[in-house]
Coordinates of C-alpha atoms in Angstrom, one line a residue:
Chain A
M11 CA 44.4 43.9 -8.8
L12 CA 44.3 41.4 -5.9
K13 CA 43.2 44.1 -3.5
R14 CA 40.4 45.0 -5.9
L15 CA 39.3 41.4 -6.1
F16 CA 39.3 41.1 -2.4
L17 CA 37.1 44.3 -2.1
A18 CA 34.7 43.0 -4.7
T19 CA 34.5 39.7 -2.8
L20 CA 33.8 41.5 0.4
V21 CA 31.1 43.6 -1.1
L22 CA 29.6 40.5 -2.7
M23 CA 29.7 38.7 0.6
M24 CA 28.1 41.5 2.4
G25 CA 25.4 41.6 -0.2
V26 CA 24.7 37.9 0.3
A27 CA 24.8 38.3 4.0
L28 CA 22.2 41.1 3.8
V29 CA 19.9 39.1 1.7
N30 CA 20.2 36.2 4.1
Q31 CA 19.5 38.5 7.0
E32 CA 16.3 39.7 5.4
G33 CA 15.4 36.1 4.6
C34 CA 15.5 35.0 8.2
S35 CA 13.8 38.0 9.8
R36 CA 10.7 37.3 7.8
K37 CA 8.3 35.3 9.9
P38 CA 5.1 33.5 9.0
K39 CA 2.1 35.8 8.9
G40 CA 0.1 35.7 12.1
A41 CA 2.4 33.2 13.7
E42 CA 2.2 35.0 17.0
E43 CA -1.6 35.2 16.9
E44 CA -1.9 31.6 16.1
M45 CA 0.0 30.4 19.1
V46 CA -1.7 27.5 20.8
G47 CA -1.3 28.9 24.3
V48 CA 1.1 26.8 26.2
E49 CA 3.8 28.1 24.0
K50 CA 2.9 31.8 24.4
G51 CA 6.0 33.5 25.5
R52 CA 8.6 36.1 24.9
K53 CA 9.9 36.3 21.4
V54 CA 13.7 36.8 21.7
R55 CA 15.3 38.4 18.7
R56 CA 18.9 39.4 18.1
R57 CA 19.3 43.1 17.6
P58 CA 22.3 44.8 16.1
I59 CA 24.2 47.2 18.2
G60 CA 25.2 50.6 17.0
E61 CA 29.0 50.4 17.2
D62 CA 29.6 50.8 13.5
E63 CA 28.1 50.2 10.1
Y64 CA 28.3 46.5 10.2
A65 CA 26.7 46.3 13.6
R66 CA 24.0 48.7 12.6
R67 CA 23.0 46.4 9.8
G68 CA 23.3 43.4 12.1
V69 CA 25.7 41.8 9.7
S70 CA 28.7 40.2 11.0
P71 CA 31.8 41.1 9.0
L72 CA 33.6 38.0 10.4
Q73 CA 34.4 35.3 8.0
T74 CA 32.9 31.9 8.2
V75 CA 35.2 29.0 9.3
Y76 CA 34.9 25.7 7.5
F77 CA 35.6 22.2 8.8
D78 CA 36.5 18.8 7.4
F79 CA 33.9 16.0 7.5
D80 CA 33.1 14.9 11.1
R81 CA 35.9 17.0 12.5
A82 CA 35.9 20.0 14.8
D83 CA 39.6 20.9 14.7
I84 CA 40.6 24.2 13.0
R85 CA 42.1 23.6 9.6
P86 CA 45.5 25.3 9.0
E87 CA 44.2 27.7 6.3
M88 CA 41.3 28.6 8.7
R89 CA 43.8 29.9 11.2
T90 CA 44.5 33.0 9.1
V91 CA 40.7 33.5 8.8
L92 CA 40.4 33.4 12.6
Q93 CA 43.4 35.8 13.0
R94 CA 41.6 38.3 10.7
N95 CA 38.4 37.8 12.7
A96 CA 40.3 38.3 16.0
E97 CA 41.8 41.5 14.6
W98 CA 38.4 42.9 13.8
L99 CA 37.1 42.0 17.3
R100 CA 40.1 43.8 18.8
R101 CA 39.2 46.9 16.8
H102 CA 35.6 46.7 18.0
P103 CA 35.9 45.9 21.7
R104 CA 32.2 46.4 22.5
V105 CA 30.8 43.9 20.0
K106 CA 29.8 40.5 21.4
M107 CA 29.7 37.5 19.0
S108 CA 27.7 34.4 18.9
I109 CA 29.6 31.5 17.3
E110 CA 27.2 29.2 15.5
G111 CA 28.3 25.6 14.8
N112 CA 26.8 23.8 11.8
C113 CA 27.1 20.5 10.1
D114 CA 26.3 18.7 6.9
E115 CA 23.4 16.4 6.7
R116 CA 25.2 13.1 6.6
G117 CA 25.4 12.2 10.3
T118 CA 22.4 11.9 12.6
E119 CA 20.6 15.0 13.8
E120 CA 21.4 14.1 17.4
Y121 CA 25.1 13.6 16.8
N122 CA 25.4 16.7 14.6
M123 CA 24.0 18.8 17.4
A124 CA 27.0 17.7 19.5
L125 CA 29.4 18.1 16.6
G126 CA 28.2 21.6 15.9
Q127 CA 28.7 22.5 19.5
R128 CA 32.2 21.2 19.4
R129 CA 33.0 23.2 16.3
A130 CA 31.7 26.4 17.9
E131 CA 33.7 25.7 21.0
A132 CA 36.9 25.1 18.9
V133 CA 36.5 28.4 17.2
K134 CA 35.9 30.1 20.6
S135 CA 39.0 28.6 22.1
Y136 CA 41.0 29.7 19.2
L137 CA 39.8 33.3 19.4
V138 CA 40.4 33.3 23.2
S139 CA 43.9 32.0 22.6
L140 CA 44.4 35.1 20.3
G141 CA 43.4 37.3 23.2
I142 CA 39.7 37.9 22.8
P143 CA 38.0 37.8 26.2
S144 CA 35.8 34.7 26.5
N145 CA 32.9 36.8 27.9
R146 CA 32.5 38.4 24.5
L147 CA 32.0 35.1 22.8
S148 CA 29.0 32.7 23.1
T149 CA 28.5 29.4 21.3
I150 CA 25.4 27.7 19.9
S151 CA 25.0 24.6 17.8
Y152 CA 22.4 24.3 15.1
G153 CA 23.5 20.8 14.1
E154 CA 22.3 20.2 10.5
E155 CA 19.2 22.3 10.9
R156 CA 20.5 25.5 9.3
P157 CA 22.4 24.6 6.1
A158 CA 24.0 27.4 4.1
D159 CA 23.4 25.4 1.0
P160 CA 20.3 23.1 0.9
G161 CA 21.9 20.8 -1.7
H162 CA 22.9 17.2 -1.2
G163 CA 26.4 16.9 -2.7
E164 CA 29.9 17.4 -1.5
A165 CA 29.9 21.0 -2.8
A166 CA 26.9 21.8 -0.6
W167 CA 28.2 19.8 2.4
A168 CA 31.5 21.6 2.4
K169 CA 29.7 24.9 2.7
N170 CA 27.5 23.5 5.5
R171 CA 30.3 22.3 7.8
R172 CA 31.0 25.6 9.3
A173 CA 31.0 28.1 12.1
D174 CA 29.2 31.4 11.4
F175 CA 29.3 34.5 13.5
S176 CA 26.4 36.8 14.4
I177 CA 26.5 39.9 16.5
V178 CA 24.5 39.8 19.8
R179 CA 23.7 42.5 22.2
Chain B
M22 CA -4.7 27.9 26.2
K23 CA -8.4 27.2 26.3
R24 CA -8.3 25.8 22.8
L25 CA -5.5 23.4 23.8
L26 CA -7.2 22.3 26.9
A27 CA -10.4 21.6 25.0
L28 CA -8.4 19.3 22.7
F29 CA -7.3 17.2 25.6
S30 CA -10.3 17.2 27.9
V31 CA -12.3 15.0 25.6
W32 CA -13.4 11.6 26.8
I33 CA -15.7 8.8 25.9
V34 CA -19.0 9.2 27.7
G35 CA -19.8 5.5 28.0
L36 CA -18.1 2.3 27.0
S37 CA -20.3 -0.7 27.6
A38 CA -19.2 -4.1 26.8
L39 CA -21.1 -7.3 26.2
T40 CA -18.3 -9.7 25.3
E41 CA -18.4 -13.5 25.3
A42 CA -16.9 -14.6 28.5
K43 CA -14.3 -17.0 27.3
A44 CA -13.8 -17.7 23.6
R45 CA -11.1 -19.2 21.5
V46 CA -8.5 -17.0 20.0
Y47 CA -8.4 -17.1 16.2
I48 CA -4.7 -16.3 15.7
D49 CA -1.8 -17.5 17.7
V50 CA 0.5 -14.5 18.0
T51 CA 3.4 -16.6 19.1
S52 CA 3.4 -18.6 15.9
Q53 CA 6.1 -17.9 13.3
N54 CA 3.6 -18.4 10.5
I55 CA 1.8 -15.3 9.3
R56 CA -1.8 -16.2 8.7
K57 CA -4.1 -13.3 7.8
L58 CA -7.9 -13.5 8.3
N59 CA -10.0 -12.1 5.5
I60 CA -12.0 -9.4 7.1
A61 CA -14.8 -7.2 5.6
I62 CA -15.8 -3.8 6.9
P63 CA -19.0 -2.9 5.1
D64 CA -20.7 0.5 5.7
F65 CA -22.1 1.0 9.1
L66 CA -25.9 1.0 9.1
R67 CA -27.7 4.3 9.7
L68 CA -29.9 3.5 12.7
L69 CA -30.7 7.1 13.6
G70 CA -29.6 10.6 12.6
P71 CA -29.0 12.7 9.5
K72 CA -27.5 11.1 6.4
D73 CA -24.6 13.5 5.7
A74 CA -23.2 13.2 9.3
H75 CA -23.6 9.5 9.0
V76 CA -21.6 9.3 5.8
S77 CA -18.8 11.4 7.3
L78 CA -18.6 9.3 10.5
N79 CA -18.9 6.0 8.6
R80 CA -16.0 7.1 6.4
Q81 CA -13.8 8.0 9.3
I82 CA -14.6 4.7 11.1
Y83 CA -13.8 2.8 8.0
E84 CA -10.5 4.6 7.4
A85 CA -9.3 4.0 11.0
L86 CA -10.5 0.4 11.1
A87 CA -9.0 -0.5 7.8
F88 CA -5.6 1.1 8.6
D89 CA -5.4 -0.6 12.1
L90 CA -6.6 -4.0 11.1
G91 CA -4.4 -4.0 8.0
M92 CA -1.3 -2.7 9.9
S93 CA -1.8 -5.3 12.7
G94 CA -0.5 -8.0 10.2
Y95 CA -3.3 -10.4 11.3
C96 CA -6.0 -9.2 8.9
N97 CA -6.4 -8.9 5.2
V98 CA -9.0 -6.1 4.8
Q99 CA -11.1 -7.1 1.8
D100 CA -11.6 -4.6 -1.1
K101 CA -15.1 -2.9 -0.8
D102 CA -15.7 -3.5 -4.5
T103 CA -15.8 -7.2 -4.0
Y104 CA -18.7 -7.1 -1.5
I105 CA -21.9 -8.6 -2.8
E106 CA -24.2 -7.6 0.1
K107 CA -25.5 -4.0 0.0
S108 CA -25.7 -2.3 3.4
S109 CA -28.5 -0.1 2.2
N110 CA -30.8 -3.2 1.7
L111 CA -30.4 -4.3 5.3
T112 CA -33.1 -3.8 7.9
G113 CA -31.0 -4.1 11.0
L114 CA -27.8 -5.4 12.5
Q115 CA -29.2 -8.9 12.7
D116 CA -29.8 -9.0 9.0
T117 CA -26.6 -10.5 7.6
N118 CA -26.6 -12.7 4.5
L119 CA -23.8 -15.1 5.4
E120 CA -23.7 -16.6 1.9
D121 CA -22.9 -13.2 0.3
W122 CA -19.8 -13.2 2.5
R123 CA -18.8 -16.8 2.2
L124 CA -18.8 -16.4 -1.6
I125 CA -16.1 -13.8 -1.5
G126 CA -14.0 -15.7 1.1
T127 CA -14.8 -13.4 4.1
E128 CA -13.9 -15.0 7.4
M129 CA -14.7 -12.2 9.8
L130 CA -17.3 -9.5 9.2
V131 CA -17.4 -6.2 11.1
R132 CA -21.1 -5.4 11.3
G133 CA -21.8 -2.0 12.7
G134 CA -24.6 0.5 13.1
L135 CA -24.6 4.2 14.1
R136 CA -27.1 6.4 16.0
L137 CA -26.4 10.1 15.9
T138 CA -27.9 12.6 18.2
S139 CA -26.8 16.3 18.2
S140 CA -23.0 16.2 18.7
M141 CA -22.9 12.6 20.1
F142 CA -22.9 9.2 18.5
E143 CA -23.4 5.6 19.5
A144 CA -21.9 2.8 17.6
E145 CA -22.9 -0.8 17.9
V146 CA -20.4 -3.2 16.6
R147 CA -20.5 -7.0 16.1
L148 CA -17.6 -9.2 14.9
I149 CA -19.3 -12.0 13.0
D150 CA -17.5 -15.3 12.4
I151 CA -18.9 -16.2 9.0
S152 CA -18.1 -19.9 9.2
R153 CA -20.0 -20.2 12.5
G154 CA -22.6 -17.7 11.5
E155 CA -22.5 -16.0 14.9
A156 CA -21.2 -12.9 16.6
V157 CA -18.0 -13.5 18.5
L158 CA -17.8 -10.0 19.8
S159 CA -20.5 -7.5 20.5
K160 CA -19.8 -4.1 21.9
S161 CA -21.3 -0.6 21.9
Y162 CA -19.4 2.7 22.1
R163 CA -20.6 6.2 22.8
G164 CA -18.8 9.5 22.4
S165 CA -18.7 12.9 20.9
Q166 CA -18.7 12.9 17.1
S167 CA -15.4 14.8 17.0
Q168 CA -13.8 11.8 18.7
V169 CA -15.1 9.2 16.3
R170 CA -11.6 8.3 15.1
W171 CA -10.4 7.6 18.6
V172 CA -13.4 5.4 19.2
A173 CA -12.7 3.6 15.9
H174 CA -9.1 2.9 17.0
L175 CA -10.5 1.4 20.3
M176 CA -12.9 -0.8 18.2
A177 CA -9.8 -2.0 16.3
N178 CA -8.0 -2.8 19.5
D179 CA -11.1 -4.7 20.8
I180 CA -11.4 -6.7 17.5
L181 CA -7.7 -7.5 17.6
E182 CA -7.9 -8.6 21.2
R183 CA -10.8 -11.0 20.3
L184 CA -8.8 -12.4 17.4
T185 CA -5.4 -12.7 19.0
G186 CA -5.8 -12.4 22.7
E187 CA -3.7 -9.2 22.7
R188 CA -4.8 -5.6 22.3
G189 CA -3.2 -3.4 19.6
A190 CA -1.7 0.0 20.3
F191 CA -3.8 1.8 17.7
D192 CA -5.4 4.1 20.2
Y193 CA -2.0 5.7 20.9
Q194 CA -0.9 8.9 19.2
L195 CA 2.4 9.9 17.7
V196 CA 4.3 13.0 18.8
F197 CA 6.8 14.1 16.3
S198 CA 8.8 17.1 14.9
R199 CA 7.6 18.8 11.7
R200 CA 9.4 21.4 9.6
P201 CA 6.8 23.9 8.6
T202 CA 9.3 26.3 7.2
P203 CA 12.9 25.7 6.1
R204 CA 14.4 27.2 9.3
T205 CA 11.9 26.0 11.9
K206 CA 10.7 22.8 13.4
E207 CA 7.6 22.4 15.7
V208 CA 6.4 19.5 17.8
Y209 CA 3.1 18.0 16.5
M210 CA 0.8 15.2 17.5
M211 CA -1.4 13.0 15.4
D212 CA -3.3 9.7 15.5
V213 CA -1.4 6.6 14.7
D214 CA -2.9 6.5 11.2
G215 CA -1.8 10.1 10.5
A216 CA -5.2 11.7 11.0
G217 CA -5.8 14.8 13.1
A218 CA -2.4 16.4 13.3
V219 CA -2.2 19.3 15.8
A220 CA 0.6 21.6 16.7
L221 CA 1.9 21.4 20.2
T222 CA 4.4 24.2 19.8
R223 CA 4.3 27.3 17.6
N224 CA 7.2 29.5 18.5
G225 CA 9.0 29.7 15.2
S226 CA 12.3 28.3 16.4
L227 CA 13.6 24.7 16.4
N228 CA 11.7 22.2 18.5
L229 CA 13.3 18.8 18.5
F230 CA 13.6 15.3 19.9
P231 CA 10.2 15.0 21.7
A232 CA 9.9 12.2 24.3
V233 CA 6.6 11.3 26.0
S234 CA 6.1 10.2 29.6
P235 CA 4.8 6.6 30.0
D236 CA 1.4 7.9 31.1
G237 CA 1.2 10.2 28.1
T238 CA 0.7 13.4 30.1
R239 CA 4.1 15.0 29.6
I240 CA 6.3 15.8 26.6
A241 CA 10.0 16.7 27.1
Y242 CA 11.7 18.3 24.1
T243 CA 14.6 20.6 23.1
S244 CA 13.6 24.0 22.0
Y245 CA 15.7 27.0 20.7
R246 CA 12.9 29.5 21.6
H247 CA 15.3 31.3 23.9
D248 CA 18.3 31.1 21.6
N249 CA 19.8 28.1 23.2
P250 CA 18.9 24.4 22.9
D251 CA 17.2 24.1 26.3
L252 CA 15.0 21.3 27.6
Y253 CA 11.3 22.0 28.1
L254 CA 8.6 20.0 29.8
M255 CA 5.1 20.4 28.5
S256 CA 2.2 19.0 30.6
L257 CA -0.8 18.2 28.4
A258 CA -3.0 17.6 31.5
K259 CA -2.3 20.9 33.1
G260 CA -1.6 22.9 30.0
T261 CA 1.8 24.2 31.3
L262 CA 5.2 24.6 29.8
V263 CA 8.4 24.8 31.9
R264 CA 12.0 25.2 30.8
I265 CA 13.6 22.7 33.1
L266 CA 17.2 22.6 31.8
S267 CA 19.1 25.5 30.4
H268 CA 22.7 24.8 30.9
P269 CA 25.2 26.4 28.5
G270 CA 25.4 24.4 25.3
L271 CA 23.2 21.4 24.5
N272 CA 20.3 20.2 26.7
T273 CA 19.0 17.5 24.4
T274 CA 17.8 14.0 23.6
P275 CA 15.6 13.4 26.6
A276 CA 14.3 9.9 27.6
F277 CA 11.8 9.2 30.4
Y278 CA 12.4 6.5 33.1
P279 CA 9.6 4.0 33.2
D280 CA 8.3 5.6 36.4
G281 CA 7.8 8.9 34.5
R282 CA 9.4 10.9 37.3
R283 CA 13.0 11.2 36.0
L284 CA 14.7 11.8 32.7
V285 CA 18.0 10.9 31.1
V286 CA 19.4 13.8 29.0
A287 CA 22.5 14.7 27.2
L288 CA 24.2 17.9 28.3
T289 CA 27.4 19.6 27.1
K290 CA 27.9 21.7 30.1
D291 CA 31.1 19.8 31.2
G292 CA 32.7 19.8 27.7
N293 CA 31.4 17.1 25.3
A294 CA 28.0 15.6 25.6
E295 CA 27.5 13.4 28.6
L296 CA 24.4 11.7 30.0
Y297 CA 22.8 12.9 33.2
E298 CA 19.8 11.9 35.3
A299 CA 17.4 14.7 36.1
D300 CA 14.1 15.0 37.8
L301 CA 11.1 16.8 36.2
A302 CA 12.0 20.0 37.9
G303 CA 15.4 20.0 36.2
R304 CA 17.5 19.1 39.2
L305 CA 20.5 17.0 38.2
L306 CA 20.5 13.9 40.3
R307 CA 23.7 12.4 38.9
R308 CA 26.1 12.2 36.0
L309 CA 25.8 8.8 34.3
T310 CA 28.7 8.8 31.7
H311 CA 32.3 10.0 31.7
S312 CA 34.0 9.7 28.4
F313 CA 36.0 11.7 25.8
G314 CA 33.2 11.1 23.3
E315 CA 29.8 12.4 22.7
D316 CA 27.2 10.4 24.7
I317 CA 23.7 11.0 23.4
S318 CA 20.3 9.5 22.5
P319 CA 19.5 7.4 25.6
T320 CA 16.6 4.9 25.9
V321 CA 15.8 3.5 29.4
S322 CA 15.0 -0.2 29.8
P323 CA 11.4 -1.0 30.9
D324 CA 12.7 -2.3 34.3
G325 CA 14.6 0.9 34.8
G326 CA 17.9 -0.9 35.3
K327 CA 19.7 0.0 32.1
V328 CA 20.2 2.7 29.6
V329 CA 21.3 2.1 26.0
F330 CA 22.8 5.1 24.3
V331 CA 24.9 6.3 21.4
S332 CA 28.6 7.3 21.7
D333 CA 31.5 8.1 19.3
R334 CA 34.0 7.2 22.0
A335 CA 35.5 4.5 19.9
G336 CA 35.1 6.3 16.5
G337 CA 32.0 6.1 14.4
L338 CA 28.8 5.8 16.4
G339 CA 28.3 2.8 18.6
L340 CA 25.5 1.5 20.8
Y341 CA 26.4 1.2 24.5
E342 CA 24.6 -0.4 27.4
L343 CA 24.9 1.4 30.7
N344 CA 24.1 -0.4 34.0
L345 CA 22.3 2.2 36.1
E346 CA 23.5 0.6 39.4
T347 CA 27.2 0.2 38.7
L348 CA 27.4 2.8 35.9
E349 CA 29.5 0.3 33.9
T350 CA 29.2 0.5 30.1
R351 CA 29.7 -2.1 27.5
R352 CA 29.4 -1.9 23.7
L353 CA 26.6 -3.7 21.9
V354 CA 26.9 -4.8 18.2
P355 CA 30.6 -3.8 18.0
D356 CA 30.8 -4.8 14.4
M357 CA 28.4 -2.1 13.3
S358 CA 30.3 1.1 13.0
Y359 CA 27.5 3.7 12.7
C360 CA 24.5 3.0 15.0
T361 CA 22.0 5.5 16.3
D362 CA 18.6 6.1 17.9
P363 CA 18.1 3.0 20.1
S364 CA 14.6 2.2 21.4
Y365 CA 13.8 -0.5 23.9
S366 CA 10.9 -2.9 23.3
P367 CA 8.2 -2.7 26.0
K368 CA 9.3 -6.2 27.3
G369 CA 13.0 -5.1 27.3
D370 CA 14.0 -8.1 25.3
R371 CA 15.0 -6.3 22.1
I372 CA 16.5 -3.0 21.1
V373 CA 15.5 -1.4 17.8
F374 CA 17.9 1.1 16.3
S375 CA 19.0 2.7 13.0
A376 CA 22.4 2.0 11.4
R377 CA 24.3 3.3 8.5
Q378 CA 25.7 0.5 6.3
G379 CA 27.1 1.3 2.9
G380 CA 25.7 4.8 2.8
T381 CA 22.1 4.2 3.7
F382 CA 20.3 4.3 7.1
D383 CA 18.1 1.3 7.8
I384 CA 16.2 -0.1 10.8
Y385 CA 17.7 -3.0 12.7
S386 CA 17.0 -4.8 16.0
V387 CA 19.0 -6.9 18.4
Q388 CA 18.3 -8.9 21.5
A389 CA 19.0 -6.9 24.7
N390 CA 22.3 -8.7 25.1
G391 CA 23.4 -7.6 21.6
G392 CA 22.9 -10.9 19.8
G393 CA 20.3 -12.0 17.2
L394 CA 20.6 -9.0 14.8
L395 CA 17.7 -8.5 12.4
R396 CA 17.3 -6.1 9.6
H397 CA 13.9 -4.6 9.0
T398 CA 14.2 -2.1 6.2
F399 CA 16.2 -2.5 3.0
G400 CA 17.8 0.6 1.6
E401 CA 14.6 2.5 0.5
G402 CA 15.6 6.0 1.4
R403 CA 17.0 7.0 4.7
N404 CA 15.3 5.3 7.6
E405 CA 15.9 6.6 11.2
H406 CA 14.4 7.4 14.6
P407 CA 12.7 4.1 15.3
A408 CA 10.3 4.0 18.3
V409 CA 8.8 0.6 19.4
S410 CA 5.1 0.7 20.0
P411 CA 3.8 0.0 23.6
D412 CA 2.5 -3.4 22.5
G413 CA 5.9 -4.2 21.0
R414 CA 4.5 -5.1 17.5
L415 CA 5.1 -2.0 15.6
V416 CA 7.9 0.5 15.0
A417 CA 7.2 4.1 14.1
F418 CA 10.1 5.7 12.2
D419 CA 10.9 8.4 9.7
S420 CA 12.0 7.7 6.1
T421 CA 12.8 9.6 2.9
R422 CA 11.7 6.7 0.7
D423 CA 8.9 8.8 -0.9
G424 CA 11.0 12.0 -1.1
V425 CA 10.3 14.4 1.8
R426 CA 11.0 12.7 5.1
Q427 CA 7.7 11.4 6.6
I428 CA 6.5 9.1 9.4
Y429 CA 6.0 5.4 8.7
L430 CA 4.9 2.3 10.7
L431 CA 6.7 -1.0 10.4
N432 CA 5.2 -4.3 11.5
L433 CA 8.0 -6.2 13.1
K434 CA 6.5 -9.6 12.4
T435 CA 5.3 -9.2 8.8
G436 CA 7.8 -6.6 7.7
D437 CA 4.9 -4.6 6.2
V438 CA 5.6 -0.8 6.1
M439 CA 2.8 1.7 5.9
R440 CA 3.1 5.4 5.4
V441 CA 1.4 7.4 8.2
S442 CA 1.9 11.1 7.5
R443 CA 1.1 12.8 4.2
S444 CA 2.6 16.2 4.6
R445 CA 4.5 18.4 2.2
N446 CA 6.7 19.3 5.2
E447 CA 9.4 17.2 6.6
E448 CA 8.3 15.1 9.6
S449 CA 10.5 13.1 11.8
Q450 CA 11.4 11.8 15.3
P451 CA 8.1 10.0 16.2
A452 CA 7.3 9.0 19.8
W453 CA 4.3 7.0 21.0
R454 CA 1.8 8.7 23.3
K455 CA -0.8 7.0 25.5
R456 CA -4.1 8.7 25.1

């Protein structure tokens, strides 16, 4: 029963992740053509690598890590999440991951940039301590700019204080 | 590229002045009393040119003048509906019926006329003191019709200089960050009254924290266009864009030195965010802070001797003053536990900032030594990112008081707040730019 529930959750999560992925790859029509000039430049986009099904779809199977308000230390229950993530990374040694630190909207944008960076670094350190080579892990902070839930209450904020994983080439 | 250059290569063809040599000032700016002069801005007379173009230019001039003079805090712009005199009945600029204006309490009259030729225009403007019945300022302006708003802002500055002895900052522009889609932010620029917004970046990533060099030619900002928050320097004069800092982690919250040749930035390359001094080529000249906390959001004093910045080194967010010679820091306003976004006044005597007290962010200011705390906004929405105008009288900031975050102006003396941007998209982080 529990196992079935876990599988169902996993499938659901993958579904959500896929929808999200589609959502962000959509870009405004003609954005490239409309560029003013000084900003004309290379468009860098992440591409999935072909190591396995997850990677082919560009969807990270790693679970999101959540944080307490204004904190960047790993919560005890998140250690098991990170251990599972590390296990997956060990089984897929060619995959490189970007760890994306995010914050809720309550602090300032400037401070949240720094806090998100600290969260991403905390996750990276933990994975490195579990034996994942640091050159497979990069970090980036999006501060409060990429909320998982655009709402304005504690329920939304709790989902936004997080570190996501995305596969990079 | 050509399009962008065209935007910035505009200039006023001629600016001839015929001002009274020495005249009395109508308003004492040092006085604590706020006395507003009743000022009327009737339609400019059509001296030459097609009617539809005249109507359009006249409207734009009125909008800019009414905004600027009203926002200055020294003028009460009278409602057009109360005017008795009809501009259409006048034969020329000399033809002013003083009694029509005295009856409605007008003290100053902006009497103007327009001559339009092909793409150019010439505006003749007189400021008439109704009680004395004579022009106290007379000036003519020429320019391209597409630049009429800029010229109107210059008119407002001239009128304010005549009335108060000090020019306004209404010919400056505001550079800011707009969120055109939920996951992107781009740097934009607009006139100080919100007109004429243009995109400076369009790369579909996050473009944040724009800072403008004192001469207005360069904009430093953080962009994620290459998948890391790197620091870019855009030259509006040359039309170039250079990524100058791309250390691992954050390259963010830039502030220019008064000489415009160096920046203070926050980098996380050595662990948590610390402040560094960099030149415009991105060479790091020195590290300015060493703390276990995040040191971010610097503002450099006008004399170049100090930096005020934000740090969480003592918990919460505090304002700290850094002496650039000794690199010693001291905390300002220690009894406020969550302060952010400091901005030095142009004279260096005050620091305007935003602070969270009881759940809301409001705009406050203190003397440079940390004393004399004043509060400027009062719990209407979330008020952040104050930037003091180059004349020290206004503060541009962003606020959620009307829903979606927009840019507003605050008059420090009168406390008046006026909304500047009217976008459906979130707009924030304004910075003043010399034109």
